[in-house]
Coordinates of C-alpha atoms and ligand atoms in Angstrom, one line a residue:
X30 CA 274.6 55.3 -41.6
X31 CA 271.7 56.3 -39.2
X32 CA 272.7 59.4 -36.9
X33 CA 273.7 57.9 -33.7
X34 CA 272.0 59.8 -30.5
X35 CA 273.1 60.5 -27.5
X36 CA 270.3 61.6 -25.0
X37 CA 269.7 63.8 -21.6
X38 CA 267.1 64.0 -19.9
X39 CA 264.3 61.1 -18.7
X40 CA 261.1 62.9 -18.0
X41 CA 257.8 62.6 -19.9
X42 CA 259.7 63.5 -23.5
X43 CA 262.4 61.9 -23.0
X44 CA 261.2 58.7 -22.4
X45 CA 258.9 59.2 -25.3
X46 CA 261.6 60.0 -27.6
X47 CA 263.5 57.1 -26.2
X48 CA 260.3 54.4 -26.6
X49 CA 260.4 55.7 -30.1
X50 CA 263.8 55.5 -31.3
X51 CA 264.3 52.2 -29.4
X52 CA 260.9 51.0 -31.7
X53 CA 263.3 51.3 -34.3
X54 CA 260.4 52.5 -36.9
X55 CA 263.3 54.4 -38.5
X56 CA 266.2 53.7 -39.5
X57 CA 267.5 57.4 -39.7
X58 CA 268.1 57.8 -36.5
X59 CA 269.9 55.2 -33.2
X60 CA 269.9 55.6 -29.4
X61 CA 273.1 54.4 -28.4
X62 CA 272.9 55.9 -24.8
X63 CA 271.0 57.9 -22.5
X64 CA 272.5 60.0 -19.9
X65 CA 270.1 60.8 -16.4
X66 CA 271.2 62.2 -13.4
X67 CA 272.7 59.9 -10.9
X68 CA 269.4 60.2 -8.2
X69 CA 267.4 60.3 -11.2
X70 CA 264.8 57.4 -12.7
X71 CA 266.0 53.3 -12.8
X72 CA 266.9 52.2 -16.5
X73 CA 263.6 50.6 -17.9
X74 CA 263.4 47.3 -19.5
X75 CA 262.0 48.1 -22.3
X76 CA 265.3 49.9 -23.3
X77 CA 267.2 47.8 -25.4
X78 CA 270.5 46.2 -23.9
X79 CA 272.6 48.0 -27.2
X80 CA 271.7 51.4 -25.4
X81 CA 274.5 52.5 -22.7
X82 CA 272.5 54.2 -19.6
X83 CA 275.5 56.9 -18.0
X84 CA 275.3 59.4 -15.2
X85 CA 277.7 61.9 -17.5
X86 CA 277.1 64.6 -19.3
X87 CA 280.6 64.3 -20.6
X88 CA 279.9 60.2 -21.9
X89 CA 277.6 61.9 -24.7
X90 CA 281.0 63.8 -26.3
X91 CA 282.2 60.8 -26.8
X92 CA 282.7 60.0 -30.7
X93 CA 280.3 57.1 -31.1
X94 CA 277.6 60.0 -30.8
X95 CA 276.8 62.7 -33.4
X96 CA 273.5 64.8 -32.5
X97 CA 273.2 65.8 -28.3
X98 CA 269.2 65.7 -27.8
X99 CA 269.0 67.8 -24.5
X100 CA 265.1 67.4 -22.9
X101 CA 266.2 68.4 -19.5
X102 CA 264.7 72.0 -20.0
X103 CA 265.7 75.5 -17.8
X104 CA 268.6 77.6 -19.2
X105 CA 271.4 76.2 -17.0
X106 CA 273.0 73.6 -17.5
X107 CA 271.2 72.9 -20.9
X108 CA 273.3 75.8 -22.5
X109 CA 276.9 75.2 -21.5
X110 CA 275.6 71.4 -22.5
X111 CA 274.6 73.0 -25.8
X112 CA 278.1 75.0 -26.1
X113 CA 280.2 71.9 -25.7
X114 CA 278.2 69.6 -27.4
X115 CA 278.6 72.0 -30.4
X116 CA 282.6 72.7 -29.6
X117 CA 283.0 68.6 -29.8
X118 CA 281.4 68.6 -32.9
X119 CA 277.8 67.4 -32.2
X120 CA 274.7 68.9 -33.8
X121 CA 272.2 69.6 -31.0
X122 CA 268.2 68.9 -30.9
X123 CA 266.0 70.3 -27.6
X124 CA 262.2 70.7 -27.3
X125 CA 263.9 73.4 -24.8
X126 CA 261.7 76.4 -25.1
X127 CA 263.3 78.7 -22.3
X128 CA 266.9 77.6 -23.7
X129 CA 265.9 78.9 -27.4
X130 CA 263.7 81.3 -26.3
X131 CA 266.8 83.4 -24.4
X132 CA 269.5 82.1 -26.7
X133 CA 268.1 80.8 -30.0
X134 CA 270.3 83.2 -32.0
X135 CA 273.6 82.7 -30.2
X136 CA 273.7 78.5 -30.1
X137 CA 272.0 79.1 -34.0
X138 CA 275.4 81.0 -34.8
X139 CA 277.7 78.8 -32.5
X140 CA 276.3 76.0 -34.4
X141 CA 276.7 77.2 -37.8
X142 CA 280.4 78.2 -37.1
X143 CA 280.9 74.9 -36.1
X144 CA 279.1 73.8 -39.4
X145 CA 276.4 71.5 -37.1
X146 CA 272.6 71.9 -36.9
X147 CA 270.8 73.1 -33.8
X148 CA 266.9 71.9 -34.7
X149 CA 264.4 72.6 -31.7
X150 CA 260.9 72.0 -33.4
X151 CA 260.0 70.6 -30.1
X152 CA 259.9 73.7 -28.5
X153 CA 256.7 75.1 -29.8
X154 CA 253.5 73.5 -29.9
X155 CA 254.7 69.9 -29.1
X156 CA 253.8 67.7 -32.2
X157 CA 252.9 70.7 -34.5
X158 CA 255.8 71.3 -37.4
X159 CA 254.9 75.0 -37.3
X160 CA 259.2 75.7 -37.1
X161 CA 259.8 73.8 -40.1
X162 CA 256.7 74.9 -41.8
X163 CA 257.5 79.0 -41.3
X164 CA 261.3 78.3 -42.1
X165 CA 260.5 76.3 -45.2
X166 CA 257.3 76.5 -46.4
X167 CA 256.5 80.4 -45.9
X168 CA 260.3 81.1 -46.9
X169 CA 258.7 83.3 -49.5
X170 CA 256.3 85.7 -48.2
X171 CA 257.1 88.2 -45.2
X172 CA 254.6 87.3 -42.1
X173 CA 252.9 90.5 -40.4
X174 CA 251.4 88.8 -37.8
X175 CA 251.4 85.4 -35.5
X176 CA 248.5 84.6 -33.5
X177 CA 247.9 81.0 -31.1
X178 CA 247.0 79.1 -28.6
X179 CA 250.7 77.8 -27.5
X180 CA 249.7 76.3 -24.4
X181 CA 248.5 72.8 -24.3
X182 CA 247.8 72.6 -20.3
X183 CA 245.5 76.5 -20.4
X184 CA 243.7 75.2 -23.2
X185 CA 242.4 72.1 -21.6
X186 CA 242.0 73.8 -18.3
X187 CA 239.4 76.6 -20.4
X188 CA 238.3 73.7 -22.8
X189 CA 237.6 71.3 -19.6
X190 CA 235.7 74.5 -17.9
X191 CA 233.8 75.2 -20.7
X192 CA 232.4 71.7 -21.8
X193 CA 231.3 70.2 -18.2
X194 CA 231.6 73.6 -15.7
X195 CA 234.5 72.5 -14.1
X196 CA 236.0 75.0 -11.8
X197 CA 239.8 76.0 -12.4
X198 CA 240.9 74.0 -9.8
X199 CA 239.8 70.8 -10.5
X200 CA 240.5 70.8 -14.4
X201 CA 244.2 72.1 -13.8
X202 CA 244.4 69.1 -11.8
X203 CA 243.0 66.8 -14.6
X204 CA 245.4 68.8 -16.5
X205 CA 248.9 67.6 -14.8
X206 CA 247.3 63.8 -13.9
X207 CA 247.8 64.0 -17.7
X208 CA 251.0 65.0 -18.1
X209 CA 250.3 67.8 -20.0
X210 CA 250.7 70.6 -17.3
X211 CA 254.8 71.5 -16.5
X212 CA 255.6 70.5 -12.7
X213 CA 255.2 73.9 -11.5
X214 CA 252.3 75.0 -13.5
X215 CA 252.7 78.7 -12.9
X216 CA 254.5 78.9 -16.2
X217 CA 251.1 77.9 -17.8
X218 CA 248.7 79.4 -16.2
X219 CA 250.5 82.9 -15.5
X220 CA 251.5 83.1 -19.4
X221 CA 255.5 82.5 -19.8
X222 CA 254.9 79.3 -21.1
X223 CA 253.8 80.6 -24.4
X224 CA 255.0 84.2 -24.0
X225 CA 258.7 81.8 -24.3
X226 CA 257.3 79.9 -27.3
X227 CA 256.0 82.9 -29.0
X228 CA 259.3 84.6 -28.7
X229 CA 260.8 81.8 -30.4
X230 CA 258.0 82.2 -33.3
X231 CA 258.9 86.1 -34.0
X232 CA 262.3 84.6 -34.2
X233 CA 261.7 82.4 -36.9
X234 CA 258.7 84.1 -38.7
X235 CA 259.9 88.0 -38.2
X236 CA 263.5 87.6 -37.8
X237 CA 263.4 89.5 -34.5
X238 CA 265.2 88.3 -31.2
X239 CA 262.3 89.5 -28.7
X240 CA 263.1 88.5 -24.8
X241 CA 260.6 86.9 -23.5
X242 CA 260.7 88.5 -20.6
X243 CA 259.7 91.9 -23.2
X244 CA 256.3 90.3 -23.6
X245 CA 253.4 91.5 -21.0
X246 CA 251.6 88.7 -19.6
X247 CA 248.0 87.9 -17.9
X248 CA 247.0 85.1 -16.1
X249 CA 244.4 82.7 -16.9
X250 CA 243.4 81.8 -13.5
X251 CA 240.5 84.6 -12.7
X252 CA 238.7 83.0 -15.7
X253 CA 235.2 81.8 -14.3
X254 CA 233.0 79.7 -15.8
X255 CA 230.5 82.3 -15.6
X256 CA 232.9 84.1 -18.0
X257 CA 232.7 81.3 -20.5
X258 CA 229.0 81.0 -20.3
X259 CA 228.6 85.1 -20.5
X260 CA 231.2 84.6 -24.1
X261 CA 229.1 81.6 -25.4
X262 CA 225.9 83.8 -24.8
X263 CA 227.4 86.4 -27.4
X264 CA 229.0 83.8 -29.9
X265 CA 232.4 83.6 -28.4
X266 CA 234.6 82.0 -26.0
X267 CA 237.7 82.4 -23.9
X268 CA 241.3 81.3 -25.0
X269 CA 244.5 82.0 -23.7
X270 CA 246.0 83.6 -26.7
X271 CA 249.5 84.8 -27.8
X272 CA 249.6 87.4 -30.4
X273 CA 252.7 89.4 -32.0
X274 CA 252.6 91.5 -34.9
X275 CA 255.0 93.5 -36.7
X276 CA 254.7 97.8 -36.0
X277 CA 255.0 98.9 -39.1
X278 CA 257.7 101.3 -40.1
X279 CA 259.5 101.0 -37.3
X280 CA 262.3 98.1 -38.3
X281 CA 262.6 95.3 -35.8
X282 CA 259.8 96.5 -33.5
X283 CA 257.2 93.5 -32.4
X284 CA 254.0 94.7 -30.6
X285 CA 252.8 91.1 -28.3
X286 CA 251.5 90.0 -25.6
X287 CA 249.6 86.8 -23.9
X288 CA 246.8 86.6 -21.9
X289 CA 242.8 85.4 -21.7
X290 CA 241.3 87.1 -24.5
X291 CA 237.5 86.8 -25.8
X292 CA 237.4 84.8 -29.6
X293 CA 234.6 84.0 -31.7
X294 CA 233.5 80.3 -31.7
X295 CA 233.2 80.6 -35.8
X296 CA 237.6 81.2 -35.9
X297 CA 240.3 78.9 -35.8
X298 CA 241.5 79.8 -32.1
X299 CA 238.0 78.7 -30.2
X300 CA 238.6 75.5 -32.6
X301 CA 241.4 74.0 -30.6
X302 CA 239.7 71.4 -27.6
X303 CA 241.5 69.7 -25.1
X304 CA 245.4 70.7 -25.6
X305 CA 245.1 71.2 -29.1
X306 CA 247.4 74.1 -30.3
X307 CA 246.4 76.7 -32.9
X308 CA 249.2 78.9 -35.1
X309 CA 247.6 81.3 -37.1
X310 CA 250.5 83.1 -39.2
X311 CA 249.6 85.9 -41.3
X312 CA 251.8 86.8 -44.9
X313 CA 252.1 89.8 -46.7
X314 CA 251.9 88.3 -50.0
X315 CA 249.8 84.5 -48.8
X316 CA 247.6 85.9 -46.7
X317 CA 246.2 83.8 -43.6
X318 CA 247.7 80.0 -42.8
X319 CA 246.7 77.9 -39.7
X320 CA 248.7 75.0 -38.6
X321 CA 246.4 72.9 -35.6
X322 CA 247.7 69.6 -33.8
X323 CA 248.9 68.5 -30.4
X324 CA 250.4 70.6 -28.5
X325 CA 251.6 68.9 -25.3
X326 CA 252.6 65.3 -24.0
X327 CA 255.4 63.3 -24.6
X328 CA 254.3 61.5 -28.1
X329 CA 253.9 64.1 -29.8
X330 CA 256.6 66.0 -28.9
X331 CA 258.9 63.2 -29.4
X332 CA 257.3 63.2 -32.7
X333 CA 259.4 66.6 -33.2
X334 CA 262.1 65.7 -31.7
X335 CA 262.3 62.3 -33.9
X336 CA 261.8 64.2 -37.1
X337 CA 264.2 66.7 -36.0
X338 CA 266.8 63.8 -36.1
X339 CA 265.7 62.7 -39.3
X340 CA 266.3 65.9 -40.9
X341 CA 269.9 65.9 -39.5
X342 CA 270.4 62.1 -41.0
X343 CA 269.0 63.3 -44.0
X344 CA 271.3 66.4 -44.2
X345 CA 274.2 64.4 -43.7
X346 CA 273.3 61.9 -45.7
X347 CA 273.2 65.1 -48.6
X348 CA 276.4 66.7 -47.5
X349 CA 278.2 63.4 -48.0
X350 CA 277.0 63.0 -51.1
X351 CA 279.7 64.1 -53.9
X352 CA 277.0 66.2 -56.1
X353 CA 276.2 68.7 -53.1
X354 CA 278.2 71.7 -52.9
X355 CA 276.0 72.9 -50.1
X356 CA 276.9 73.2 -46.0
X357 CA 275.2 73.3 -42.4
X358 CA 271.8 75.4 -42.5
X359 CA 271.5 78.1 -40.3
X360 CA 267.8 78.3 -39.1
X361 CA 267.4 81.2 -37.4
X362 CA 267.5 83.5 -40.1
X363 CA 268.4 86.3 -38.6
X364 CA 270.5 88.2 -35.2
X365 CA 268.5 91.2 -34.4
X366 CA 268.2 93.6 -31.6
X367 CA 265.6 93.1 -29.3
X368 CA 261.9 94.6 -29.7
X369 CA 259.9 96.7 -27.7
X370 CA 256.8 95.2 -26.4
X371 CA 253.2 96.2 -26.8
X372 CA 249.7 94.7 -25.3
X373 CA 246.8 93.8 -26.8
X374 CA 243.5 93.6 -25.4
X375 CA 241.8 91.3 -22.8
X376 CA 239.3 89.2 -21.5
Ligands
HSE405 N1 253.2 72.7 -20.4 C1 253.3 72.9 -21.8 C2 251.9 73.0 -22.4 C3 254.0 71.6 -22.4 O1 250.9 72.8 -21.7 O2 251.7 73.5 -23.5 C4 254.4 71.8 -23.8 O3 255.3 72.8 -24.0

């Protein structure tokens, strides 16, 4: 039995996630209907005539519908979605990165009373598995330190600037005729973009609820090209860069901040072009990791979102099974206070 979907939001993800499911290249996962405000887009053609297309939030609580996928993004109304989604006995996926950012630990424990998943690999760097891969796959070391370029839109705006002198101006606005930038693209360019994703990531790698809104932030946008030229000149260049490290010795304390910062062109951060994205995770125990893919646009989030669905049919699929004794996951692994903040140096 494939999970069967139920879907809100139709932007530039949503559609994506919807093109995908509707390709039916798995068999995991089914739309059976997608919910859009009633002013919002016309139902496409491409969408199959088995999906239903409804104006209700409330049509996707319906029991023909196990997993919620919210894309609509902003805090309000995607939590209380979340909440009853959860309270009528749906598991919940969202590439919602304000959402998980602010209340990641609280809709992780709602959904683990409630014995569903909440999965949101979406949230952070688009079509890289970097949630998974620090949940699962580093499970067994203690990270010290996350460092990354977490925003598609600045890194093509830099990348752009950097490769043909293009001033600010004119590569932001490459930057949103490809979709990549958000419709306001303050949030990029001024930091809490990534500061939101990078909360998330000392969430899942540390443990540590830190606010976003605890995280300094500087803005990309009195980056020259004269700047770049002046880093390349000394073997460098200029990201916009997240970085959060534990402090030692002083339990649940994260020092991190996000802003323009000067890397050498020989590392992994000045290796990301267009709007790559670049995790850099540091273990006590495995030393340094880098995980490097696409980090904006609605394929490869979808991507994400897709295999976030997967996971959930394939969870099911082990919890129906009469050998498992096991029940729902809990992935954020742990509810802390929040940290204090700290800043690192910039360009
Ligand atoms: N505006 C975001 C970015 C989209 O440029 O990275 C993906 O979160």
């Amino acid at each position: 039995m494939p999970v069967r979907v139920g879907l809100i939001g139709f932007g530039t993800v949503g559609r994506a996630v919807a093109r995908l499911l509707a390709s039916g290249r798995d068999a995991r996962a089914r739309l059976v209907r997608v919910c859009t405000r009633r002013d919002g887009p016309a139902r496409p053609d491409w969408l199959p005539a088995t999906v239903d297309w409804s104006d209700r939030f409330e049509s996707l609580l319906q029991p023909d519908i196990d997993v919620v996928v919210e894309l609509v993004g902003g805090i309000e109304p995607a939590r209380e979605w979340s909440h009853r989604a959860f309270l009528a006995g749906k598991s919940v996926v969202t590439a919602n990165k304000q959402l998980v950012a602010e209340f990641g630990p609280e809709l992780v424990s709602l959904a683990a009373r409630q014995r569903r998943s909440f999965r949101f690999e979406g949230a952070v760097a688009g079509g890289v598995p970097v949630i998974r891969a620090v949940q699962d796959g580093l499970a067994g070391d203690r990270l010290v330190r996350i460092t990354g370029i977490l925003n598609g839109t600045c890194n093509y705006i830099l990348t752009r600037m950097e490769s043909d002198r293009l001033s600010f101006h004119d590569a932001l606005e490459e930057a949103q005729a490809l979709g990549y930038a958000e419709s306001d693209p303050t949030a990029d360019i001024e930091g809490l973009d990534a500061r939101a994703k990078l909360a998330i990531l000392c969430g899942v790698g540390f443990g540590i609820h830190v606010r976003p809104s605890d995280i300094p932030c500087a803005s990309v946008a009195g980056v020259t090209a004269d700047d770049l030229a002046h880093a390349r000149a000394n073997g460098c260049t200029i990201r916009q860069v997240s970085s959060a490290e534990r402090v030692e010795g002083t339990p649940h304390m994260v020092k991190a901040s996000v802003g323009p910062a000067v890397v050498p062109l020989d590392g992994p951060l000045a290796r990301a072009h267009g709007c790559q994205n670049v995790i850099v995770v540091d273990g006590e125990v495995g030393g340094e990791t880098v995980f490097a893919g696409q980090g904006a646009g609605g394929n490869p989030t979808a991507v994400a979102v897709v295999s976030d669905l997967i996971a959930i049919a394939e969870q099911r699929h082990r919890l129906l099974s009469p050998s498992c004794s096991s029940n729902v996951e809990a992935n954020w692994p742990s509810l802390q206070p929040s940290s204090s903040k700290g800043s690192d140096s910039h360009a």
